[in-house]
């Protein structure tokens, strides 16, 4: 009988500190495979890589100069940042209780102290400070998970219409703070890992955000109705009727007050629908000035749909939001809402229809990749494979630029692609859907 074990270990060693630069190297032991009685086990070690990060580099420019075609390849620092925040978004999937047979279906499996360690991210240098819960006044049945169990949880932390949606975390280690030259606050939102039916439930209607009705600058700023509902609907239970938005505001105010006097940054991240919530919430807190005037706000979205209209896009630009969208070009989700009228429509169509509900547009810099560049992925991947976050991070990791061969950088194990899929080629010997954590008891 074949026995396969996957081992992810990470070693990091600080090499030098020189001026405003931090230099470090890392080596990752990635895949162990044993057959039979264990003889012939092989251990693959990826190359040692050294990166130099200059605090403030992320604040100094927009993303475009760090990506092709302006750059010959993706900037190494930016590559690592994309993967870092993508892994935070992935943690929202890995920590979620999907089992409908569990009374805790829809909640997280882990405490705030346990989550990052339990999902394979023990060395981020961040600590989770708050969880975010959400519900919706609109019907999105394929997105919100519900328990089939007759048993009821012993507390009121959520109901059958309420789901755990993500977390707020803050950089606490000296290394994480030196990396950006600031104390970073991260907001990570959960999206959709496999089922895409939720797209059909989008109302495809724009509505004014109403998030800051006293500000005339928000006139004409509209977003998709369903996203706004998830973000602003009151949550029953021990959240005392607070919406996800109110929960987020409360925690950001607390952290900004706690670290008053320090240089801060805020980074919002999410995949799929979680990416839409990341952009919407980043816009919201920036519009209200919650981060403070000197706090840069960045958004890293992955395979995210369009969120709002041109007014929303223009206001995000005015507020100085730095948004980077990373996606697979064949993925359907980033093409909605606004399949017919969007930012790619000709000027005449846009002029005629820009006030109509379906006139959506993406925000920020777009970084589009193709599954074809990876020699490790099956050519017959389905829609959910093309939308898979781990597969997208694999493409980011190995992309070296136009017309250049794919080469993993040494920061990620390709086995992660099959965590919740069967997208890797069979000859690699990585079992499908190998990620499993016991249901919450």
Coordinates of C-alpha atoms in Angstrom, one line a residue:
X1 CA 0.0 0.0 0.0
X2 CA 1.3 3.4 -0.9
X3 CA 1.6 6.0 1.9
X4 CA 1.9 9.6 1.0
X5 CA 2.7 12.3 3.4
X6 CA 3.0 16.0 2.7
X7 CA 5.3 18.0 4.9
X8 CA 5.5 21.8 4.8
X9 CA 8.3 23.3 6.9
X10 CA 9.7 26.7 6.7
X11 CA 13.0 28.1 7.8
X12 CA 13.8 31.8 7.8
X13 CA 17.1 33.4 8.8
X14 CA 17.8 37.1 9.0
X15 CA 21.1 37.9 7.3
X16 CA 21.7 41.6 7.6
X17 CA 20.3 44.9 8.4
X18 CA 21.7 47.8 6.4
X19 CA 20.1 51.3 6.4
X20 CA 16.5 51.0 5.5
X21 CA 16.8 47.6 3.9
X22 CA 16.1 44.2 5.4
X23 CA 17.6 41.2 3.8
X24 CA 16.7 37.6 4.6
X25 CA 16.8 34.1 3.0
X26 CA 14.5 31.2 3.3
X27 CA 14.6 27.5 2.4
X28 CA 11.5 25.3 2.3
X29 CA 11.4 21.6 2.6
X30 CA 8.3 20.8 0.7
X31 CA 7.3 17.3 -0.3
X32 CA 7.9 13.9 1.3
X33 CA 6.7 10.8 -0.5
X34 CA 7.0 7.3 0.9
X35 CA 6.0 4.1 -0.7
X36 CA 5.6 0.7 0.8
X37 CA 7.4 0.4 4.1
X38 CA 8.8 3.8 3.8
X39 CA 12.1 3.0 1.9
X40 CA 13.0 5.2 -0.9
X41 CA 11.4 8.3 0.6
X42 CA 12.5 11.4 -1.1
X43 CA 12.6 14.9 0.2
X44 CA 12.5 17.8 -2.2
X45 CA 14.1 21.1 -1.1
X46 CA 13.4 24.2 -3.1
X47 CA 16.2 26.6 -3.8
X48 CA 17.2 29.1 -1.2
X49 CA 16.0 32.6 -2.1
X50 CA 17.1 36.0 -0.9
X51 CA 14.8 39.0 -1.0
X52 CA 15.6 42.6 0.0
X53 CA 12.6 44.7 1.1
X54 CA 12.8 48.4 1.5
X55 CA 10.3 49.7 4.0
X56 CA 7.9 52.1 2.2
X57 CA 8.5 50.6 -1.2
X58 CA 4.9 49.6 -1.5
X59 CA 3.7 53.1 -0.8
X60 CA 6.0 54.8 -3.3
X61 CA 4.5 53.7 -6.6
X62 CA 1.5 52.0 -8.2
X63 CA 1.6 48.4 -9.1
X64 CA 2.0 48.7 -12.9
X65 CA 5.8 49.5 -12.9
X66 CA 6.4 46.3 -10.9
X67 CA 4.5 44.1 -13.5
X68 CA 5.0 43.2 -17.1
X69 CA 5.0 44.8 -19.6
X70 CA 6.5 47.8 -17.7
X71 CA 8.8 45.4 -15.9
X72 CA 10.5 42.4 -17.6
X73 CA 9.1 40.1 -14.9
X74 CA 7.0 40.5 -11.8
X75 CA 9.0 42.3 -9.1
X76 CA 10.2 39.8 -6.5
X77 CA 9.0 41.9 -3.6
X78 CA 5.5 42.3 -5.1
X79 CA 5.4 38.5 -5.9
X80 CA 6.0 37.7 -2.3
X81 CA 3.4 40.3 -1.1
X82 CA 0.7 38.9 -3.5
X83 CA 1.3 35.4 -2.2
X84 CA 1.4 36.6 1.4
X85 CA -2.0 38.2 1.3
X86 CA -3.4 35.4 -0.9
X87 CA -2.5 33.0 1.8
X88 CA -4.4 35.1 4.3
X89 CA -7.4 34.9 2.0
X90 CA -6.9 31.1 1.7
X91 CA -6.8 30.8 5.5
X92 CA -10.4 31.9 5.5
X93 CA -11.3 28.8 3.5
X94 CA -9.1 26.4 5.4
X95 CA -10.5 27.6 8.7
X96 CA -14.2 27.4 7.7
X97 CA -16.5 24.6 8.8
X98 CA -18.2 23.3 5.6
X99 CA -19.7 20.1 7.0
X100 CA -23.5 20.5 6.9
X101 CA -23.7 17.6 9.4
X102 CA -21.9 19.7 12.0
X103 CA -23.9 21.9 14.3
X104 CA -21.1 24.4 13.8
X105 CA -21.5 24.6 10.0
X106 CA -20.9 28.1 8.8
X107 CA -18.6 29.0 11.7
X108 CA -14.8 28.8 11.9
X109 CA -13.2 25.6 13.2
X110 CA -10.5 27.4 15.2
X111 CA -10.1 30.1 17.8
X112 CA -8.3 33.3 16.9
X113 CA -5.2 32.1 18.6
X114 CA -5.2 28.8 16.7
X115 CA -6.3 29.7 13.2
X116 CA -3.1 30.7 11.4
X117 CA -1.1 27.8 13.1
X118 CA -3.8 25.3 12.2
X119 CA -4.0 26.2 8.5
X120 CA -0.2 26.0 8.0
X121 CA 0.7 29.6 8.5
X122 CA 2.7 29.6 11.8
X123 CA 5.3 32.2 10.9
X124 CA 3.4 35.1 9.5
X125 CA 4.3 37.5 12.3
X126 CA 0.6 38.5 12.5
X127 CA -1.9 37.9 15.3
X128 CA -5.6 37.7 14.6
X129 CA -7.5 40.2 16.8
X130 CA -11.1 39.8 15.7
X131 CA -13.4 37.6 13.7
X132 CA -16.0 39.0 11.2
X133 CA -19.5 37.5 10.8
X134 CA -22.1 38.4 8.2
X135 CA -25.5 37.7 6.9
X136 CA -27.6 38.9 4.0
X137 CA -31.1 40.2 3.6
X138 CA -30.9 38.9 0.0
X139 CA -31.0 35.2 -0.9
X140 CA -27.6 33.9 -1.7
X141 CA -28.2 30.2 -0.7
X142 CA -25.2 28.8 -2.5
X143 CA -22.9 31.0 -0.6
X144 CA -24.1 30.9 3.0
X145 CA -23.6 27.4 4.5
X146 CA -26.2 26.0 6.9
X147 CA -26.2 23.0 9.2
X148 CA -28.4 20.0 8.7
X149 CA -27.9 19.0 12.3
X150 CA -30.8 19.1 14.7
X151 CA -28.3 20.0 17.5
X152 CA -27.9 23.7 18.3
X153 CA -24.7 25.4 19.3
X154 CA -24.5 26.3 23.0
X155 CA -24.0 30.0 22.3
X156 CA -25.5 32.6 19.9
X157 CA -22.4 33.5 18.0
X158 CA -24.2 32.8 14.7
X159 CA -27.4 31.5 13.4
X160 CA -28.4 29.4 10.3
X161 CA -28.4 32.7 8.3
X162 CA -25.0 33.9 9.6
X163 CA -21.6 32.8 8.5
X164 CA -18.0 33.4 9.6
X165 CA -16.6 35.7 6.9
X166 CA -13.0 36.4 7.9
X167 CA -10.7 38.2 10.3
X168 CA -8.7 41.2 11.2
X169 CA -5.1 40.7 12.1
X170 CA -2.2 42.9 13.0
X171 CA 1.6 42.6 12.5
X172 CA 3.2 41.9 15.9
X173 CA 6.6 40.6 15.2
X174 CA 9.6 42.9 14.6
X175 CA 10.3 41.2 11.3
X176 CA 6.8 41.7 10.0
X177 CA 6.9 45.4 10.9
X178 CA 10.4 45.9 9.4
X179 CA 9.2 44.3 6.2
X180 CA 7.0 47.2 5.3
X181 CA 8.4 49.8 7.7
X182 CA 5.0 50.0 9.3
X183 CA 2.7 48.0 11.5
X184 CA 0.3 46.4 9.0
X185 CA -3.4 45.7 9.8
X186 CA -4.9 43.0 7.6
X187 CA -8.5 42.5 6.8
X188 CA -9.2 39.1 5.1
X189 CA -12.6 38.1 3.7
X190 CA -13.8 34.6 2.9
X191 CA -15.1 33.9 -0.6
X192 CA -16.2 30.8 -2.5
X193 CA -13.9 27.9 -2.7
X194 CA -15.7 25.5 -5.1
X195 CA -19.4 26.2 -5.9
X196 CA -20.0 29.1 -8.3
X197 CA -23.8 29.0 -8.2
X198 CA -23.9 32.1 -6.0
X199 CA -23.1 34.1 -9.2
X200 CA -26.6 33.3 -10.4
X201 CA -28.1 34.9 -7.3
X202 CA -26.5 38.3 -7.8
X203 CA -29.2 40.8 -8.3
X204 CA -27.0 42.6 -10.9
X205 CA -28.4 45.9 -9.7
X206 CA -26.3 48.9 -8.7
X207 CA -27.5 51.0 -5.8
X208 CA -26.0 54.0 -4.0
X209 CA -23.7 52.9 -1.2
X210 CA -25.3 55.1 1.4
X211 CA -22.2 54.5 3.6
X212 CA -21.5 58.2 4.1
X213 CA -24.7 60.0 3.1
X214 CA -23.4 63.4 4.4
X215 CA -20.5 63.4 1.9
X216 CA -21.3 65.0 -1.5
X217 CA -18.3 63.2 -3.0
X218 CA -20.2 59.9 -2.8
X219 CA -23.0 61.1 -5.1
X220 CA -23.1 58.7 -8.0
X221 CA -21.1 56.1 -6.3
X222 CA -22.9 52.8 -6.7
X223 CA -22.1 49.1 -5.9
X224 CA -23.8 45.8 -6.5
X225 CA -26.8 45.2 -4.2
X226 CA -25.8 41.7 -3.0
X227 CA -22.3 42.7 -1.9
X228 CA -23.6 45.7 0.0
X229 CA -26.3 43.6 1.7
X230 CA -23.7 41.1 3.0
X231 CA -21.5 43.9 4.3
X232 CA -24.2 46.0 5.9
X233 CA -27.0 43.6 7.1
X234 CA -27.3 43.3 10.9
X235 CA -26.0 40.0 12.3
X236 CA -28.2 38.3 14.9
X237 CA -26.6 36.6 17.9
X238 CA -23.8 37.8 20.2
X239 CA -22.8 40.4 17.8
X240 CA -25.7 42.5 19.2
X241 CA -27.1 43.2 15.8
X242 CA -23.8 44.6 14.4
X243 CA -23.3 44.2 10.7
X244 CA -20.0 43.0 9.3
X245 CA -19.3 46.6 8.5
X246 CA -19.9 47.7 12.1
X247 CA -17.8 44.9 13.5
X248 CA -15.0 46.0 11.2
X249 CA -15.3 49.6 12.1
X250 CA -15.2 48.8 15.8
X251 CA -12.0 46.8 15.5
X252 CA -10.2 49.2 13.2
X253 CA -10.9 52.1 15.6
X254 CA -9.7 50.0 18.5
X255 CA -6.4 49.1 16.7
X256 CA -5.7 52.6 15.4
X257 CA -6.2 53.8 19.0
X258 CA -4.1 51.1 20.4
X259 CA -1.1 51.8 18.1
X260 CA -1.6 55.6 18.1
X261 CA 1.7 57.3 17.2
X262 CA 3.0 54.4 15.2
X263 CA 3.2 54.3 11.4
X264 CA 0.4 52.0 10.2
X265 CA -0.7 50.5 6.9
X266 CA -4.0 48.6 6.1
X267 CA -4.2 45.8 3.7
X268 CA -7.5 44.3 2.6
X269 CA -7.6 40.9 0.8
X270 CA -10.0 38.3 -0.4
X271 CA -10.8 35.8 -3.1
X272 CA -13.9 35.6 -5.3
X273 CA -16.8 37.2 -3.4
X274 CA -14.3 37.9 -0.6
X275 CA -12.4 40.1 -3.0
X276 CA -15.5 42.1 -3.6
X277 CA -16.0 42.6 0.1
X278 CA -12.3 43.5 0.5
X279 CA -12.6 46.3 -2.1
X280 CA -16.0 47.5 -0.7
X281 CA -14.7 47.6 2.9
X282 CA -11.4 49.3 2.0
X283 CA -13.4 52.0 0.2
X284 CA -15.8 52.3 3.1
X285 CA -13.2 52.8 5.9
X286 CA -11.1 55.1 3.7
X287 CA -14.1 57.2 2.8
X288 CA -14.8 57.6 6.5
X289 CA -11.2 58.4 7.3
X290 CA -10.9 55.6 9.8
X291 CA -7.3 54.6 9.0
X292 CA -6.0 58.2 9.4
X293 CA -4.6 60.6 6.9
X294 CA -1.1 59.1 6.8
X295 CA -2.1 55.4 6.7
X296 CA -1.7 53.9 3.2
X297 CA -4.5 51.5 2.3
X298 CA -3.9 48.7 -0.2
X299 CA -6.2 46.0 -1.6
X300 CA -5.1 42.6 -3.0
X301 CA -8.0 40.8 -4.6
X302 CA -8.0 37.4 -6.3
X303 CA -10.4 36.3 -9.0
X304 CA -12.9 38.9 -7.8
X305 CA -16.0 40.1 -9.6
X306 CA -16.7 43.7 -10.4
X307 CA -18.1 45.7 -7.5
X308 CA -19.4 49.0 -8.7
X309 CA -19.8 51.6 -11.4
X310 CA -17.5 54.2 -12.8
X311 CA -18.4 56.6 -10.0
X312 CA -17.2 53.9 -7.5
X313 CA -14.0 53.4 -9.5
X314 CA -13.3 57.1 -9.7
X315 CA -13.9 57.7 -6.0
X316 CA -11.5 54.9 -5.1
X317 CA -8.9 56.6 -7.2
X318 CA -9.6 59.9 -5.6
X319 CA -9.2 58.3 -2.1
X320 CA -5.8 56.9 -3.1
X321 CA -6.7 53.2 -2.8
X322 CA -4.0 51.0 -4.3
X323 CA -5.8 48.0 -5.7
X324 CA -4.2 45.0 -7.4
X325 CA -6.5 42.4 -9.0
X326 CA -4.9 39.1 -9.7
X327 CA -6.9 36.6 -11.7
X328 CA -6.8 33.7 -14.2
X329 CA -7.8 35.0 -17.6
X330 CA -10.1 32.0 -18.3
X331 CA -12.0 32.4 -14.9
X332 CA -15.6 33.5 -15.4
X333 CA -16.1 35.2 -12.0
X334 CA -14.1 38.4 -12.8
X335 CA -16.3 38.8 -15.9
X336 CA -19.4 39.5 -13.8
X337 CA -21.5 41.5 -13.0
X338 CA -21.6 43.6 -16.2
X339 CA -21.0 40.9 -18.9
X340 CA -22.3 43.2 -21.7
X341 CA -21.5 46.7 -20.5
X342 CA -18.3 47.2 -18.6
X343 CA -14.9 48.9 -18.7
X344 CA -14.1 47.1 -22.0
X345 CA -17.2 48.4 -23.8
X346 CA -16.6 50.8 -26.6
X347 CA -17.0 54.5 -25.7
X348 CA -20.3 55.0 -27.5
X349 CA -21.9 52.1 -25.6
X350 CA -20.4 53.3 -22.3
X351 CA -21.7 56.8 -23.0
X352 CA -25.2 55.6 -23.5
X353 CA -25.4 53.0 -20.8
X354 CA -23.1 54.3 -18.0
X355 CA -26.1 55.3 -15.8
X356 CA -27.8 52.0 -16.2
X357 CA -27.7 49.2 -13.5
X358 CA -25.4 46.9 -15.5
X359 CA -22.6 49.5 -16.2
X360 CA -20.0 47.9 -14.0
X361 CA -16.2 48.5 -14.0
X362 CA -13.2 46.9 -12.4
X363 CA -11.0 49.0 -10.1
X364 CA -7.2 49.2 -10.0
X365 CA -4.3 47.4 -11.7
X366 CA -5.1 44.1 -13.3
X367 CA -2.6 41.2 -13.2
X368 CA -3.9 38.4 -15.5
X369 CA -2.3 35.0 -15.7
X370 CA -3.1 31.8 -17.7
X371 CA -3.1 28.2 -16.5
X372 CA -1.3 27.4 -19.8
X373 CA 2.0 28.7 -18.5
X374 CA 2.3 26.0 -15.8
X375 CA 3.6 22.6 -16.9
X376 CA 2.2 21.1 -13.6
X377 CA -1.5 21.8 -14.3
X378 CA -3.9 19.5 -16.2
X379 CA -5.1 20.9 -19.5
X380 CA -8.7 19.8 -18.9
X381 CA -9.3 21.8 -15.8
X382 CA -12.9 22.8 -15.1
X383 CA -14.5 26.1 -14.1
X384 CA -13.8 25.5 -10.4
X385 CA -10.1 24.7 -11.1
X386 CA -9.8 28.0 -13.0
X387 CA -11.3 29.8 -10.1
X388 CA -9.1 28.0 -7.4
X389 CA -7.1 30.3 -5.2
X390 CA -4.3 27.9 -4.6
X391 CA -3.9 27.3 -8.3
X392 CA -3.8 31.1 -8.9
X393 CA -1.1 31.5 -6.2
X394 CA 0.9 28.7 -7.9
X395 CA 0.8 30.7 -11.2
X396 CA 1.9 33.8 -9.4
X397 CA 4.8 31.9 -7.8
X398 CA 6.1 30.5 -11.1
X399 CA 5.4 33.3 -13.6
X400 CA 8.6 34.8 -14.9
X401 CA 7.4 37.1 -17.5
X402 CA 6.1 37.0 -21.1
X403 CA 7.6 34.2 -23.2
X404 CA 9.7 33.0 -20.3
X405 CA 9.6 29.5 -18.9
X406 CA 7.6 28.8 -15.8
X407 CA 9.8 28.3 -12.8
X408 CA 8.7 28.0 -9.2
X409 CA 10.4 30.6 -7.1
X410 CA 10.9 28.4 -4.0
X411 CA 8.3 30.0 -1.8
X412 CA 5.4 27.6 -2.3
X413 CA 4.8 23.8 -2.6
X414 CA 3.0 22.9 -5.8
X415 CA 1.2 20.2 -3.8
X416 CA -1.0 23.1 -2.3
X417 CA -2.8 23.2 -5.7
X418 CA -4.5 19.9 -4.9
X419 CA -5.5 20.9 -1.4
X420 CA -9.1 21.1 -2.5
X421 CA -8.9 20.0 -6.1
X422 CA -7.5 17.5 -8.6
X423 CA -5.9 20.1 -10.8
X424 CA -2.3 18.8 -10.8
X425 CA -1.1 16.3 -13.4
X426 CA -1.5 12.7 -12.3
X427 CA 2.2 11.9 -12.8
X428 CA 3.2 14.3 -10.0
X429 CA 1.7 11.8 -7.5
X430 CA 0.0 14.4 -5.4
X431 CA -3.4 13.1 -4.0
X432 CA -6.5 15.1 -4.8
X433 CA -8.3 17.0 -2.1
X434 CA -5.8 16.0 0.5
X435 CA -6.6 18.9 2.9
X436 CA -8.7 17.6 5.7
X437 CA -9.3 18.9 9.2
X438 CA -11.7 17.3 11.6
X439 CA -15.0 19.0 12.0
X440 CA -15.4 21.3 15.0
X441 CA -16.6 19.5 18.1

